[in-house]
Coordinates of C-alpha atoms and ligand atoms in Angstrom, one line a residue:
X1 CA -32.1 -128.7 -1.3
X2 CA -33.7 -125.3 -2.0
X3 CA -37.5 -125.0 -3.1
X4 CA -39.7 -122.3 -4.3
X5 CA -42.5 -120.9 -2.5
X6 CA -45.1 -118.4 -3.4
X7 CA -45.3 -116.2 -0.9
X8 CA -48.0 -113.6 -2.5
X9 CA -49.2 -111.8 -5.3
X10 CA -47.1 -109.0 -6.4
X11 CA -50.1 -106.9 -6.1
X12 CA -50.2 -107.3 -2.6
X13 CA -47.1 -105.7 -2.6
X14 CA -47.0 -101.9 -3.0
X15 CA -43.6 -100.6 -4.1
X16 CA -41.8 -99.0 -1.2
X17 CA -43.6 -101.0 1.3
X18 CA -42.6 -104.2 3.3
X19 CA -44.9 -107.1 4.1
X20 CA -44.5 -110.2 5.9
X21 CA -45.4 -113.8 4.7
X22 CA -45.2 -117.1 6.1
X23 CA -43.2 -119.4 3.7
X24 CA -43.1 -123.1 4.1
X25 CA -44.6 -124.0 7.7
X26 CA -43.3 -121.6 10.1
X27 CA -40.9 -119.3 8.9
X28 CA -41.0 -115.9 8.0
X29 CA -39.6 -113.4 5.8
X30 CA -40.2 -109.6 5.1
X31 CA -40.6 -109.2 1.3
X32 CA -39.8 -105.5 0.1
X33 CA -40.9 -104.0 -3.5
X34 CA -38.3 -102.0 -4.8
X35 CA -40.5 -101.2 -8.2
X36 CA -37.9 -101.2 -10.9
X37 CA -35.1 -103.0 -8.8
X38 CA -37.5 -105.5 -8.3
X39 CA -38.5 -107.7 -4.7
X40 CA -35.8 -108.4 -1.8
X41 CA -36.6 -111.2 0.6
X42 CA -34.8 -110.8 4.3
X43 CA -36.0 -112.9 7.7
X44 CA -38.9 -111.2 8.9
X45 CA -37.0 -110.6 12.3
X46 CA -34.2 -107.9 13.1
X47 CA -31.3 -109.9 13.9
X48 CA -30.4 -107.8 17.3
X49 CA -33.6 -108.0 19.1
X50 CA -37.1 -108.8 18.5
X51 CA -38.7 -106.4 16.4
X52 CA -40.8 -107.3 12.8
X53 CA -38.7 -105.7 9.8
X54 CA -41.9 -105.4 7.9
X55 CA -42.4 -102.2 10.2
X56 CA -39.6 -100.4 9.2
X57 CA -39.4 -97.6 6.9
X58 CA -37.8 -98.8 3.5
X59 CA -35.6 -96.5 1.4
X60 CA -36.2 -97.7 -2.4
X61 CA -33.6 -95.8 -3.8
X62 CA -30.9 -96.7 -0.9
X63 CA -32.2 -100.4 -1.2
X64 CA -32.3 -100.3 2.7
X65 CA -34.8 -100.8 5.5
X66 CA -34.4 -99.5 9.1
X67 CA -35.7 -101.6 11.9
X68 CA -38.5 -100.1 13.4
X69 CA -37.0 -100.7 17.0
X70 CA -34.0 -99.4 17.3
X71 CA -33.2 -98.3 13.8
X72 CA -30.5 -99.8 12.9
X73 CA -30.4 -99.6 8.7
X74 CA -30.1 -103.1 6.7
X75 CA -28.6 -103.3 3.0
X76 CA -31.4 -105.2 1.4
X77 CA -29.2 -106.8 -1.0
X78 CA -26.8 -108.4 1.5
X79 CA -28.5 -108.1 4.4
X80 CA -26.0 -106.2 6.1
X81 CA -26.2 -104.0 9.2
X82 CA -25.0 -101.0 8.1
X83 CA -25.7 -99.0 11.5
X84 CA -26.1 -100.0 15.2
X85 CA -26.5 -101.3 17.2
X86 CA -27.3 -104.5 15.0
X87 CA -24.0 -105.7 14.2
X88 CA -25.4 -109.3 12.6
X89 CA -26.8 -109.5 9.3
X90 CA -30.4 -110.7 8.6
X91 CA -30.5 -113.5 6.3
X92 CA -31.6 -112.8 2.4
X93 CA -33.6 -114.9 0.3
X94 CA -33.6 -115.3 -3.2
X95 CA -36.9 -114.3 -4.8
X96 CA -38.3 -114.8 -8.3
X97 CA -41.4 -112.8 -10.1
X98 CA -43.0 -115.1 -12.3
X99 CA -46.3 -113.2 -13.8
X100 CA -48.1 -111.9 -10.5
X101 CA -46.3 -114.9 -8.3
X102 CA -43.4 -113.8 -5.7
X103 CA -41.5 -116.6 -4.9
X104 CA -39.1 -116.8 -2.2
X105 CA -36.4 -119.2 -2.2
X106 CA -36.1 -121.4 0.8
X107 CA -33.9 -124.4 2.0
Ligands
FES201 S1 -34.1 -104.8 17.0 FE1 -33.5 -104.4 15.0 S2 -32.2 -102.8 15.9 FE2 -33.0 -103.3 17.7

């Protein structure tokens, strides 16, 4: 079963930046505001080792985020790792913006 959980207000999420929020208990997601291209949600932690993705650099045009620890770049649309050392994708969550609410799909 998939439910939508309000993670934050859109106004709390500056364009071009990533922020970490908990949704539904102890699950954490990294939300990224791509401006006109919308909001993306990926797992808060890198797939490679312990690092919080929201501390990485966002590229709004490429829809990517760079892990702050070892520099792997992840595709925010698919979660795919586009460069080493990470080889596994990060999880991607569905996101819907309704008025000022950012809703994340979790199962
Ligand atoms: S922890 Fe993210 S690339 Fe190593």
